[in-house]
Each structure stands twice: as structure tokens, then as C-alpha cells.
Amino acid sequence: MPATVLDIETLSKPRFDWTPDEAALVYRAPFNDLLFAAQSVHRRHHAANSVQKSQLLSIKTGGCAEDCGYCSQSAFHETGLKASKLMPVDEVLSAARKAKASGATRFCMGAAWRSLKDRDVDAVCEMIEGVKSEGLETCVTLGMLEADQAKRLKAAGLDYYNHNLDTSREYYDKVITTRTYDDRLETLGRVREAGINVCCGGIIGMGESESDRIGLLVELATIDPHPESVPINHLVAVEGTPLGHAKPLDGFDFVRAIAAARLMMPRSVVRLSAGREGMSRELQALCFLAGANSIFVGEELLTTPNPDLEVDGALFTDLGLEPMAAPSAPAERAAE
Ligand code: SAM
Ligand code: DTB
Ligand code: SF4
């Protein structure tokens, strides 16, 4: 790292040897310097005024065997959420067509599973094939995966697999005890091995320290190659979960996390993910300035509310943003 931590030329080239001290200098830089650098690097690799619209669908809701402290769907927490079985393929495909008609270019299907069961692989593959044939980018998040399952998802046309590290290695067991950090890294390895793009990020606002946020970013930015897609979620505090009354997060800290992700993983698609329902338009605009290039659209995320389509439409108009066609993955962009 050169003397000037925020040197645009240096930061524009992906690197994989980030240390916590270097990352802290980026994360804690004066806010204006941080945002200027993040936007400058963003423009080197991404269209400045385009934001991808992605749509989520919960294909299997609730009753999950994991104890993730933030999650409405864990069987460990009393959240009043009604559990349901795996959705029929035709219903998933009609939701995907609706998402496409309303402007989404990416369709992400989430299941409240600890891990994918072999008996469900055929149905999930049919969903992926169907969504892909609608011309949408496909992403699924189904818990832990075995290597042969990852290969089958790839063969069905899966573009991205989402599996988050969620927080730093140090803070992780304050939030989740039923699977380890290394379990997650192993699944990510299998995803990559199968040739599927990795979608991996975390949550900000779970009571973690600044060092934990920096720790998460270092974990992500030392994966070589970087995750092609990095969702940064703002905690949605769900009543009945252990984090239902977590201390509200300072918006500037959230923007810092987005900007640092952009600078530490310059080619990755950084996604402003959960938590926009509670954010002002101005805070979201700062997230775009910091380098976010995707949002989830539609009135529901998986189980929690998200802004109305009209509200997001007005935000795009007022900021002069255009909806992005599915961006190609960084490796493909590098070859272009
Ligand atoms: N069950 C699968 C798994 O965890 O591997 C997939 C679904 S899970 C809902 C996907 C991700 O959504 C989590 O890893 C977490 O980062 C994010 N998430 C879940 N609940 C959230 C909440 N209340 N606020 C913010 N992000 C949340
Ligand atoms: C991710 O990182 N965020 C999305 C997606 N991956 C699957 C999920 C957000 C879920 C928010 C809480 C809910 O609606 O249940
Ligand atoms: Fe289950 Fe995923 Fe929720 Fe954790 S985040 S409880 S694994 S659905």
C-alpha cells in the first residue's frame, strides 16, 4: 500500500492481500475523501448512472434449522412467520415473469434451508432453467452445498450462488452457532469450483464493532478472485429474533461499508441489499455515490418489506439513474 491510502490508480487494480490495518485506513478515511475515491474507482469499472434491479423470491419459507440471530425464518426464534413448503415450479416461474415485466434483470430465489437436500435438486434445477429461459440472470441461496450439487446447479444454468459470511470471523459466533465460518467458506469453494459466480457479503448493524466490519471486508477482499457479487445488507431488525432490538446503525457507517467494499473489490458488483425500507432517499443516494450498483426491487425481500416499485421508480428518476441490464461478471468484463 503506498503512502496515500486512497490513491485511485492503486485502488483500481484488484488485490487480494488486504490487511486489517490497511482496510481500517480506507474505512476510517475522512468521509469526503472516502466517497471521492470510491466514486472515482467505481467509474473505472462500472457505469456511473446505472443500477441493476434484482428481485427476490422466498421459494421455501421459515422453519429453518439454523439459529442465525437476525433471521425471521429460524425455527429457534418466535417471529410469528408462517412456514411453508417448497413452492411449485410454475408459481416460481410466474413470479419471475412478473419481476421481469416490472424491470428486474436478476431473479434470486432463497430457501430457508441449512443445506440443499438431494431430493430437492431436480425442482430447483427446473426453476433455474425456467428463470434463465425468461432472459433473467439467476441466483439462488439454499444453504450449504455439496460439490456434486453445485455442478448440477451450474449445468441448469445458474449464474450466481449467494452464501454470505455475514460478519467478521471474531463476531460470527455471537450471531450464529449452528454452522461455522469455515463451513461457509467450504461451500463458497465448491460454488467457485463448479464455475458458478460467487455472491457473498454480509450484514451491517448487528451490534458489531467497526473492527468487525473491517474484518468482514478483509475476509471478502482476500478471496482470490474476489466474489463477483457482494451484497451489503443493513440489518432488518425482526421482532422475536435476538437482534430484534439491536442498536440502530448510524447511516454514515453503512455508507462507509459500501465505499470500502467498492474500493477493496473494485470490479465486483456491490449490492445495496436488505434494509432500504428504513432508509431515507438521501442515504440511498450516498450508497450509490459510494459505489453500490444493484438494489432489490418489489414490495418484499424474502419475508420483510421493501420500498414500493413506484417509490423506487421516483428515486431513479430524481437521481437520473437508469436500470442496468444484467452486468457481466468481472472475469468476462476483463476479457471484453
Ligand atoms: N438459508 C440460506 C442461508 O442462509 O444460507 C439462504 C437465505 S438467507 C435469508 C440469505 C442472507 O440474507 C443471510 O445470509 C443474511 O446475510 C441475509 N439476511 C437474512 N435476514 C436478514 C435480516 N433480517 N436483515 C438483513 N439481512 C438479512
Ligand atoms: C442477501 O445478502 N440479501 C438477500 C439475499 N442475499 C438472499 C436477503 C435479504 C433478506 C432480508 C430479510 C428478509 O426479508 O427475510
Ligand atoms: Fe436459515 Fe438462512 Fe435464515 Fe440462517 S439466514 S436461519 S440459514 S434461512
GROMACS .gro file of C-alpha atoms and ligand atoms in nm:
model
  386
    1MET     CA    1   0.000   0.000   0.000
    2PRO     CA    2   0.153   0.339  -0.099
    3ALA     CA    3   0.173   0.641   0.130
    4THR     CA    4  -0.158   0.777   0.001
    5VAL     CA    5  -0.407   0.515   0.106
    6LEU     CA    6  -0.672   0.644  -0.129
    7ASP     CA    7  -0.463   0.654  -0.447
    8ILE     CA    8  -0.715   0.595  -0.726
    9GLU     CA    9  -0.472   0.422  -0.965
   10THR     CA   10  -0.361   0.174  -0.699
   11LEU     CA   11  -0.711   0.107  -0.571
   12SER     CA   12  -0.847   0.048  -0.922
   13LYS     CA   13  -0.647  -0.276  -0.951
   14PRO     CA   14  -0.792  -0.567  -0.756
   15ARG     CA   15  -0.560  -0.705  -0.490
   16PHE     CA   16  -0.600  -0.994  -0.253
   17ASP     CA   17  -0.352  -0.925   0.026
   18TRP     CA   18  -0.550  -0.670   0.226
   19THR     CA   19  -0.456  -0.644   0.592
   20PRO     CA   20  -0.692  -0.519   0.866
   21ASP     CA   21  -0.466  -0.214   0.919
   22GLU     CA   22  -0.483  -0.114   0.553
   23ALA     CA   23  -0.855  -0.173   0.538
   24ALA     CA   24  -0.902   0.039   0.853
   25LEU     CA   25  -0.720   0.330   0.686
   26VAL     CA   26  -0.969   0.310   0.399
   27TYR     CA   27  -1.279   0.260   0.614
   28ARG     CA   28  -1.184   0.540   0.856
   29ALA     CA   29  -1.066   0.794   0.598
   30PRO     CA   30  -1.233   1.138   0.603
   31PHE     CA   31  -1.583   1.083   0.461
   32ASN     CA   32  -1.538   1.313   0.160
   33ASP     CA   33  -1.206   1.154   0.066
   34LEU     CA   34  -1.356   0.807   0.102
   35LEU     CA   35  -1.656   0.888  -0.117
   36PHE     CA   36  -1.449   1.069  -0.377
   37ALA     CA   37  -1.214   0.769  -0.408
   38ALA     CA   38  -1.499   0.517  -0.410
   39GLN     CA   39  -1.687   0.704  -0.685
   40SER     CA   40  -1.367   0.750  -0.888
   41VAL     CA   41  -1.282   0.379  -0.873
   42HIS     CA   42  -1.647   0.292  -0.938
   43ARG     CA   43  -1.637   0.486  -1.266
   44ARG     CA   44  -1.328   0.298  -1.381
   45HIS     CA   45  -1.514  -0.032  -1.381
   46HIS     CA   46  -1.887   0.037  -1.374
   47ALA     CA   47  -2.143   0.258  -1.546
   48ALA     CA   48  -2.179   0.562  -1.320
   49ASN     CA   49  -2.554   0.613  -1.355
   50SER     CA   50  -2.681   0.257  -1.392
   51VAL     CA   51  -2.817   0.045  -1.111
   52GLN     CA   52  -2.933  -0.313  -1.155
   53LYS     CA   53  -3.281  -0.404  -1.033
   54SER     CA   54  -3.290  -0.751  -0.879
   55GLN     CA   55  -3.593  -0.931  -0.740
   56LEU     CA   56  -3.602  -1.181  -0.457
   57LEU     CA   57  -3.843  -1.468  -0.404
   58SER     CA   58  -3.864  -1.692  -0.100
   59ILE     CA   59  -3.921  -2.034  -0.259
   60LYS     CA   60  -3.926  -2.210   0.079
   61THR     CA   61  -4.007  -2.004   0.384
   62GLY     CA   62  -3.945  -2.050   0.757
   63GLY     CA   63  -3.878  -2.342   0.990
   64CYS     CA   64  -3.502  -2.324   0.930
   65ALA     CA   65  -3.273  -2.543   1.143
   66GLU     CA   66  -3.005  -2.272   1.175
   67ASP     CA   67  -3.005  -2.018   1.459
   68CYS     CA   68  -2.892  -1.702   1.272
   69GLY     CA   69  -2.969  -1.427   1.524
   70TYR     CA   70  -3.103  -1.182   1.266
   71CYS     CA   71  -3.333  -1.414   1.077
   72SER     CA   72  -3.712  -1.422   1.076
   73GLN     CA   73  -3.701  -1.775   0.935
   74SER     CA   74  -3.507  -1.957   1.205
   75ALA     CA   75  -3.705  -2.222   1.395
   76PHE     CA   76  -3.515  -2.104   1.706
   77HIS     CA   77  -3.699  -1.771   1.714
   78GLU     CA   78  -4.067  -1.686   1.773
   79THR     CA   79  -4.130  -1.436   1.494
   80GLY     CA   80  -4.485  -1.535   1.402
   81LEU     CA   81  -4.374  -1.625   1.049
   82LYS     CA   82  -4.576  -1.900   0.882
   83ALA     CA   83  -4.351  -2.177   0.747
   84SER     CA   84  -4.424  -2.318   0.403
   85LYS     CA   85  -4.308  -2.599   0.176
   86LEU     CA   86  -4.103  -2.561  -0.143
   87MET     CA   87  -4.305  -2.356  -0.391
   88PRO     CA   88  -4.427  -2.532  -0.709
   89VAL     CA   89  -4.209  -2.459  -1.016
   90ASP     CA   90  -4.490  -2.293  -1.215
   91GLU     CA   91  -4.557  -2.042  -0.935
   92VAL     CA   92  -4.188  -1.952  -0.923
   93LEU     CA   93  -4.180  -1.900  -1.298
   94SER     CA   94  -4.487  -1.679  -1.295
   95ALA     CA   95  -4.325  -1.465  -1.021
   96ALA     CA   96  -4.011  -1.442  -1.237
   97ARG     CA   97  -4.212  -1.326  -1.541
   98LYS     CA   98  -4.380  -1.061  -1.324
   99ALA     CA   99  -4.041  -0.946  -1.193
  100LYS     CA  100  -3.908  -0.915  -1.547
  101ALA     CA  101  -4.216  -0.720  -1.657
  102SER     CA  102  -4.156  -0.473  -1.375
  103GLY     CA  103  -3.794  -0.415  -1.481
  104ALA     CA  104  -3.583  -0.666  -1.286
  105THR     CA  105  -3.290  -0.826  -1.473
  106ARG     CA  106  -3.189  -1.063  -1.195
  107PHE     CA  107  -3.404  -1.310  -1.005
  108CYS     CA  108  -3.280  -1.451  -0.673
  109MET     CA  109  -3.450  -1.750  -0.515
  110GLY     CA  110  -3.396  -1.811  -0.145
  111ALA     CA  111  -3.479  -2.118   0.063
  112ALA     CA  112  -3.473  -2.139   0.443
  113TRP     CA  113  -3.259  -2.449   0.443
  114ARG     CA  114  -2.949  -2.539   0.642
  115SER     CA  115  -2.829  -2.724   0.332
  116LEU     CA  116  -2.968  -2.835  -0.002
  117LYS     CA  117  -3.115  -3.189   0.007
  118ASP     CA  118  -3.063  -3.416  -0.294
  119ARG     CA  119  -3.440  -3.474  -0.316
  120ASP     CA  120  -3.495  -3.102  -0.393
  121VAL     CA  121  -3.222  -3.063  -0.655
  122ASP     CA  122  -3.442  -3.155  -0.956
  123ALA     CA  123  -3.709  -2.898  -0.865
  124VAL     CA  124  -3.453  -2.624  -0.801
  125CYS     CA  125  -3.279  -2.702  -1.133
  126GLU     CA  126  -3.614  -2.674  -1.313
  127MET     CA  127  -3.665  -2.333  -1.151
  128ILE     CA  128  -3.319  -2.216  -1.258
  129GLU     CA  129  -3.370  -2.339  -1.616
  130GLY     CA  130  -3.711  -2.173  -1.637
  131VAL     CA  131  -3.596  -1.838  -1.492
  132LYS     CA  132  -3.290  -1.838  -1.716
  133SER     CA  133  -3.501  -1.903  -2.023
  134GLU     CA  134  -3.703  -1.591  -1.938
  135GLY     CA  135  -3.379  -1.400  -2.000
  136LEU     CA  136  -3.313  -1.322  -1.633
  137GLU     CA  137  -2.984  -1.356  -1.451
  138THR     CA  138  -3.024  -1.636  -1.195
  139CYS     CA  139  -2.912  -1.651  -0.834
  140VAL     CA  140  -3.008  -1.896  -0.560
  141THR     CA  141  -2.932  -1.913  -0.188
  142LEU     CA  142  -3.007  -2.255  -0.044
  143GLY     CA  143  -2.766  -2.301   0.246
  144MET     CA  144  -2.464  -2.534   0.235
  145LEU     CA  145  -2.388  -2.723  -0.086
  146GLU     CA  146  -2.201  -3.041  -0.177
  147ALA     CA  147  -1.967  -3.038  -0.477
  148ASP     CA  148  -2.190  -3.257  -0.699
  149GLN     CA  149  -2.495  -3.042  -0.615
  150ALA     CA  150  -2.305  -2.730  -0.719
  151LYS     CA  151  -2.220  -2.895  -1.051
  152ARG     CA  152  -2.586  -2.977  -1.112
  153LEU     CA  153  -2.693  -2.619  -1.040
  154LYS     CA  154  -2.427  -2.495  -1.282
  155ALA     CA  155  -2.548  -2.735  -1.551
  156ALA     CA  156  -2.902  -2.597  -1.504
  157GLY     CA  157  -2.770  -2.251  -1.594
  158LEU     CA  158  -2.712  -2.094  -1.253
  159ASP     CA  159  -2.524  -1.764  -1.277
  160TYR     CA  160  -2.462  -1.685  -0.906
  161TYR     CA  161  -2.484  -1.864  -0.572
  162ASN     CA  162  -2.540  -1.642  -0.268
  163HIS     CA  163  -2.387  -1.753   0.059
  164ASN     CA  164  -2.280  -1.478   0.300
  165LEU     CA  165  -2.004  -1.466   0.559
  166ASP     CA  166  -2.234  -1.219   0.737
  167THR     CA  167  -1.975  -1.065   0.972
  168SER     CA  168  -1.614  -1.093   1.092
  169ARG     CA  169  -1.473  -1.429   1.200
  170GLU     CA  170  -1.446  -1.289   1.555
  171TYR     CA  171  -1.807  -1.170   1.586
  172TYR     CA  172  -1.962  -1.460   1.395
  173ASP     CA  173  -2.040  -1.686   1.691
  174LYS     CA  174  -2.223  -1.404   1.870
  175VAL     CA  175  -2.475  -1.429   1.585
  176ILE     CA  176  -2.475  -1.790   1.462
  177THR     CA  177  -2.378  -2.107   1.647
  178THR     CA  178  -2.518  -2.387   1.431
  179ARG     CA  179  -2.265  -2.363   1.147
  180THR     CA  180  -1.912  -2.233   1.135
  181TYR     CA  181  -1.734  -1.966   0.936
  182ASP     CA  182  -1.527  -2.240   0.772
  183ASP     CA  183  -1.842  -2.432   0.674
  184ARG     CA  184  -1.940  -2.122   0.482
  185LEU     CA  185  -1.600  -2.085   0.317
  186GLU     CA  186  -1.612  -2.451   0.212
  187THR     CA  187  -1.947  -2.404   0.039
  188LEU     CA  188  -1.810  -2.095  -0.134
  189GLY     CA  189  -1.513  -2.301  -0.255
  190ARG     CA  190  -1.746  -2.564  -0.402
  191VAL     CA  191  -1.950  -2.294  -0.576
  192ARG     CA  192  -1.639  -2.150  -0.737
  193GLU     CA  193  -1.502  -2.492  -0.824
  194ALA     CA  194  -1.825  -2.564  -1.014
  195GLY     CA  195  -1.776  -2.245  -1.220
  196ILE     CA  196  -2.065  -2.052  -1.061
  197ASN     CA  197  -2.014  -1.683  -0.978
  198VAL     CA  198  -1.987  -1.620  -0.605
  199CYS     CA  199  -2.230  -1.381  -0.438
  200CYS     CA  200  -2.101  -1.323  -0.085
  201GLY     CA  201  -2.135  -1.036   0.157
  202GLY     CA  202  -2.272  -0.963   0.498
  203ILE     CA  203  -2.487  -0.760   0.733
  204ILE     CA  204  -2.404  -0.428   0.897
  205GLY     CA  205  -2.585  -0.320   1.214
  206MET     CA  206  -2.586  -0.637   1.426
  207GLY     CA  207  -2.407  -0.470   1.719
  208GLU     CA  208  -2.067  -0.547   1.568
  209SER     CA  209  -1.773  -0.309   1.616
  210GLU     CA  210  -1.604  -0.109   1.344
  211SER     CA  211  -1.319  -0.364   1.355
  212ASP     CA  212  -1.570  -0.640   1.284
  213ARG     CA  213  -1.697  -0.455   0.977
  214ILE     CA  214  -1.339  -0.410   0.863
  215GLY     CA  215  -1.274  -0.778   0.942
  216LEU     CA  216  -1.565  -0.886   0.722
  217LEU     CA  217  -1.438  -0.671   0.434
  218VAL     CA  218  -1.087  -0.814   0.470
  219GLU     CA  219  -1.225  -1.171   0.463
  220LEU     CA  220  -1.416  -1.092   0.143
  221ALA     CA  221  -1.135  -0.899  -0.025
  222THR     CA  222  -0.875  -1.169   0.040
  223ILE     CA  223  -1.078  -1.427  -0.152
  224ASP     CA  224  -0.894  -1.465  -0.486
  225PRO     CA  225  -1.063  -1.389  -0.719
  226HIS     CA  226  -1.299  -1.157  -0.531
  227PRO     CA  227  -1.664  -1.258  -0.503
  228GLU     CA  228  -1.820  -1.139  -0.828
  229SER     CA  229  -2.114  -1.005  -0.628
  230VAL     CA  230  -2.105  -0.852  -0.279
  231PRO     CA  231  -2.438  -0.789  -0.105
  232ILE     CA  232  -2.414  -0.542   0.181
  233ASN     CA  233  -2.726  -0.579   0.394
  234HIS     CA  234  -2.842  -0.330   0.654
  235LEU     CA  235  -2.991  -0.532   0.940
  236VAL     CA  236  -3.370  -0.551   0.921
  237ALA     CA  237  -3.450  -0.582   1.291
  238VAL     CA  238  -3.719  -0.850   1.316
  239GLU     CA  239  -3.929  -0.869   1.635
  240GLY     CA  240  -3.881  -1.202   1.809
  241THR     CA  241  -3.521  -1.253   1.690
  242PRO     CA  242  -3.225  -1.196   1.925
  243LEU     CA  243  -3.142  -0.886   1.715
  244GLY     CA  244  -3.498  -0.752   1.714
  245HIS     CA  245  -3.389  -0.459   1.930
  246ALA     CA  246  -3.033  -0.409   1.807
  247LYS     CA  247  -2.899  -0.055   1.847
  248PRO     CA  248  -2.987   0.143   1.532
  249LEU     CA  249  -2.697   0.188   1.293
  250ASP     CA  250  -2.555   0.527   1.200
  251GLY     CA  251  -2.622   0.574   0.827
  252PHE     CA  252  -2.271   0.708   0.765
  253ASP     CA  253  -2.125   0.381   0.893
  254PHE     CA  254  -2.334   0.190   0.641
  255VAL     CA  255  -2.213   0.417   0.359
  256ARG     CA  256  -1.854   0.367   0.475
  257ALA     CA  257  -1.900  -0.011   0.449
  258ILE     CA  258  -2.030   0.022   0.090
  259ALA     CA  259  -1.748   0.259  -0.008
  260ALA     CA  260  -1.481   0.034   0.147
  261ALA     CA  261  -1.630  -0.270  -0.030
  262ARG     CA  262  -1.616  -0.080  -0.361
  263LEU     CA  263  -1.252   0.020  -0.303
  264MET     CA  264  -1.134  -0.319  -0.179
  265MET     CA  265  -1.317  -0.515  -0.452
  266PRO     CA  266  -1.316  -0.267  -0.741
  267ARG     CA  267  -1.458  -0.495  -1.010
  268SER     CA  268  -1.729  -0.667  -0.803
  269VAL     CA  269  -2.096  -0.578  -0.823
  270VAL     CA  270  -2.170  -0.425  -0.482
  271ARG     CA  271  -2.534  -0.469  -0.389
  272LEU     CA  272  -2.726  -0.234  -0.160
  273SER     CA  273  -2.940  -0.519  -0.030
  274ALA     CA  274  -3.168  -0.551   0.275
  275GLY     CA  275  -3.278  -0.255   0.482
  276ARG     CA  276  -3.372   0.010   0.225
  277GLU     CA  277  -3.728   0.033   0.362
  278GLY     CA  278  -3.592   0.216   0.667
  279MET     CA  279  -3.352   0.440   0.470
  280SER     CA  280  -3.402   0.795   0.350
  281ARG     CA  281  -3.367   0.870  -0.021
  282GLU     CA  282  -3.060   1.076   0.066
  283LEU     CA  283  -2.891   0.784   0.241
  284GLN     CA  284  -2.960   0.558  -0.058
  285ALA     CA  285  -2.816   0.825  -0.290
  286LEU     CA  286  -2.497   0.825  -0.079
  287CYS     CA  287  -2.483   0.445  -0.116
  288PHE     CA  288  -2.494   0.483  -0.497
  289LEU     CA  289  -2.226   0.751  -0.479
  290ALA     CA  290  -2.018   0.512  -0.267
  291GLY     CA  291  -2.036   0.253  -0.544
  292ALA     CA  292  -2.347   0.041  -0.494
  293ASN     CA  293  -2.467  -0.089  -0.830
  294SER     CA  294  -2.768  -0.302  -0.754
  295ILE     CA  295  -3.082  -0.294  -0.540
  296PHE     CA  296  -3.364  -0.535  -0.468
  297VAL     CA  297  -3.695  -0.416  -0.603
  298GLY     CA  298  -4.051  -0.527  -0.524
  299GLU     CA  299  -4.259  -0.487  -0.210
  300GLU     CA  300  -4.100  -0.780  -0.029
  301LEU     CA  301  -3.743  -0.905   0.017
  302LEU     CA  302  -3.772  -1.266   0.137
  303THR     CA  303  -4.000  -1.209   0.436
  304THR     CA  304  -3.962  -0.839   0.519
  305PRO     CA  305  -4.089  -0.523   0.348
  306ASN     CA  306  -3.908  -0.331   0.075
  307PRO     CA  307  -4.000   0.003  -0.090
  308ASP     CA  308  -4.289   0.011  -0.341
  309LEU     CA  309  -4.195  -0.005  -0.709
  310GLU     CA  310  -4.330   0.349  -0.763
  311VAL     CA  311  -4.116   0.486  -0.481
  312ASP     CA  312  -3.804   0.330  -0.634
  313GLY     CA  313  -3.911   0.448  -0.980
  314ALA     CA  314  -3.925   0.805  -0.849
  315LEU     CA  315  -3.584   0.765  -0.683
  316PHE     CA  316  -3.432   0.653  -1.015
  317THR     CA  317  -3.595   0.946  -1.197
  318ASP     CA  318  -3.486   1.203  -0.941
  319LEU     CA  319  -3.126   1.075  -0.939
  320GLY     CA  320  -3.114   1.030  -1.317
  321LEU     CA  321  -3.038   0.660  -1.273
  322GLU     CA  322  -3.115   0.408  -1.541
  323PRO     CA  323  -3.192   0.043  -1.474
  324MET     CA  324  -2.893  -0.168  -1.573
  325ALA     CA  325  -2.907  -0.469  -1.797
  326ALA     CA  326  -2.755  -0.767  -1.616
  327PRO     CA  327  -2.388  -0.670  -1.578
  328SER     CA  328  -2.142  -0.928  -1.699
  329ALA     CA  329  -1.927  -1.088  -1.430
  330PRO     CA  330  -1.586  -0.925  -1.366
  331ALA     CA  331  -1.389  -1.203  -1.542
  332GLU     CA  332  -1.600  -1.157  -1.857
  333ARG     CA  333  -1.563  -0.779  -1.833
  334ALA     CA  334  -1.186  -0.810  -1.808
  335ALA     CA  335  -1.183  -1.010  -2.132
  336GLU     CA  336  -1.400  -0.755  -2.317
  337SAM     N1  337  -3.082  -2.009   0.422
  337SAM     C1  338  -2.986  -1.962   0.333
  337SAM     C2  339  -2.857  -1.923   0.401
  337SAM     O1  340  -2.858  -1.850   0.498
  337SAM     O2  341  -2.753  -1.970   0.355
  337SAM     C3  342  -3.033  -1.850   0.244
  337SAM     C4  343  -3.124  -1.742   0.289
  337SAM     S1  344  -3.062  -1.617   0.397
  337SAM     C5  345  -3.210  -1.531   0.427
  337SAM     C6  346  -2.956  -1.511   0.299
  337SAM     C7  347  -2.891  -1.394   0.369
  337SAM     O3  348  -2.987  -1.292   0.391
  337SAM     C8  349  -2.828  -1.416   0.504
  337SAM     O4  350  -2.703  -1.475   0.497
  337SAM     C9  351  -2.819  -1.273   0.557
  337SAM     O5  352  -2.695  -1.215   0.520
  337SAM    C10  353  -2.937  -1.203   0.488
  337SAM     N2  354  -3.042  -1.171   0.586
  337SAM    C11  355  -3.130  -1.258   0.639
  337SAM     N3  356  -3.210  -1.196   0.729
  337SAM    C12  357  -3.171  -1.067   0.733
  337SAM    C13  358  -3.212  -0.952   0.808
  337SAM     N4  359  -3.309  -0.960   0.899
  337SAM     N5  360  -3.152  -0.835   0.785
  337SAM    C14  361  -3.051  -0.826   0.695
  337SAM     N6  362  -3.006  -0.931   0.623
  337SAM    C15  363  -3.064  -1.050   0.641
  338DTB     C1  364  -2.858  -1.119   0.069
  338DTB     O1  365  -2.740  -1.095   0.105
  338DTB     N1  366  -2.963  -1.044   0.098
  338DTB     C2  367  -3.085  -1.103   0.046
  338DTB     C3  368  -3.030  -1.219  -0.040
  338DTB     N2  369  -2.891  -1.221  -0.006
  338DTB     C4  370  -3.091  -1.351  -0.033
  338DTB     C5  371  -3.179  -1.146   0.155
  338DTB     C6  372  -3.220  -1.034   0.244
  338DTB     C7  373  -3.320  -1.089   0.341
  338DTB     C8  374  -3.377  -0.984   0.431
  338DTB     C9  375  -3.465  -1.037   0.534
  338DTB    C10  376  -3.592  -1.099   0.485
  338DTB     O2  377  -3.664  -1.042   0.401
  338DTB     O3  378  -3.627  -1.208   0.536
  339SF4    FE1  379  -3.185  -2.027   0.793
  339SF4    FE2  380  -3.064  -1.872   0.611
  339SF4    FE3  381  -3.226  -1.766   0.799
  339SF4    FE4  382  -2.991  -1.862   0.872
  339SF4     S1  383  -3.027  -1.689   0.732
  339SF4     S2  384  -3.187  -1.901   0.976
  339SF4     S3  385  -2.970  -2.036   0.732
  339SF4     S4  386  -3.286  -1.903   0.637
   0.00000   0.00000   0.00000
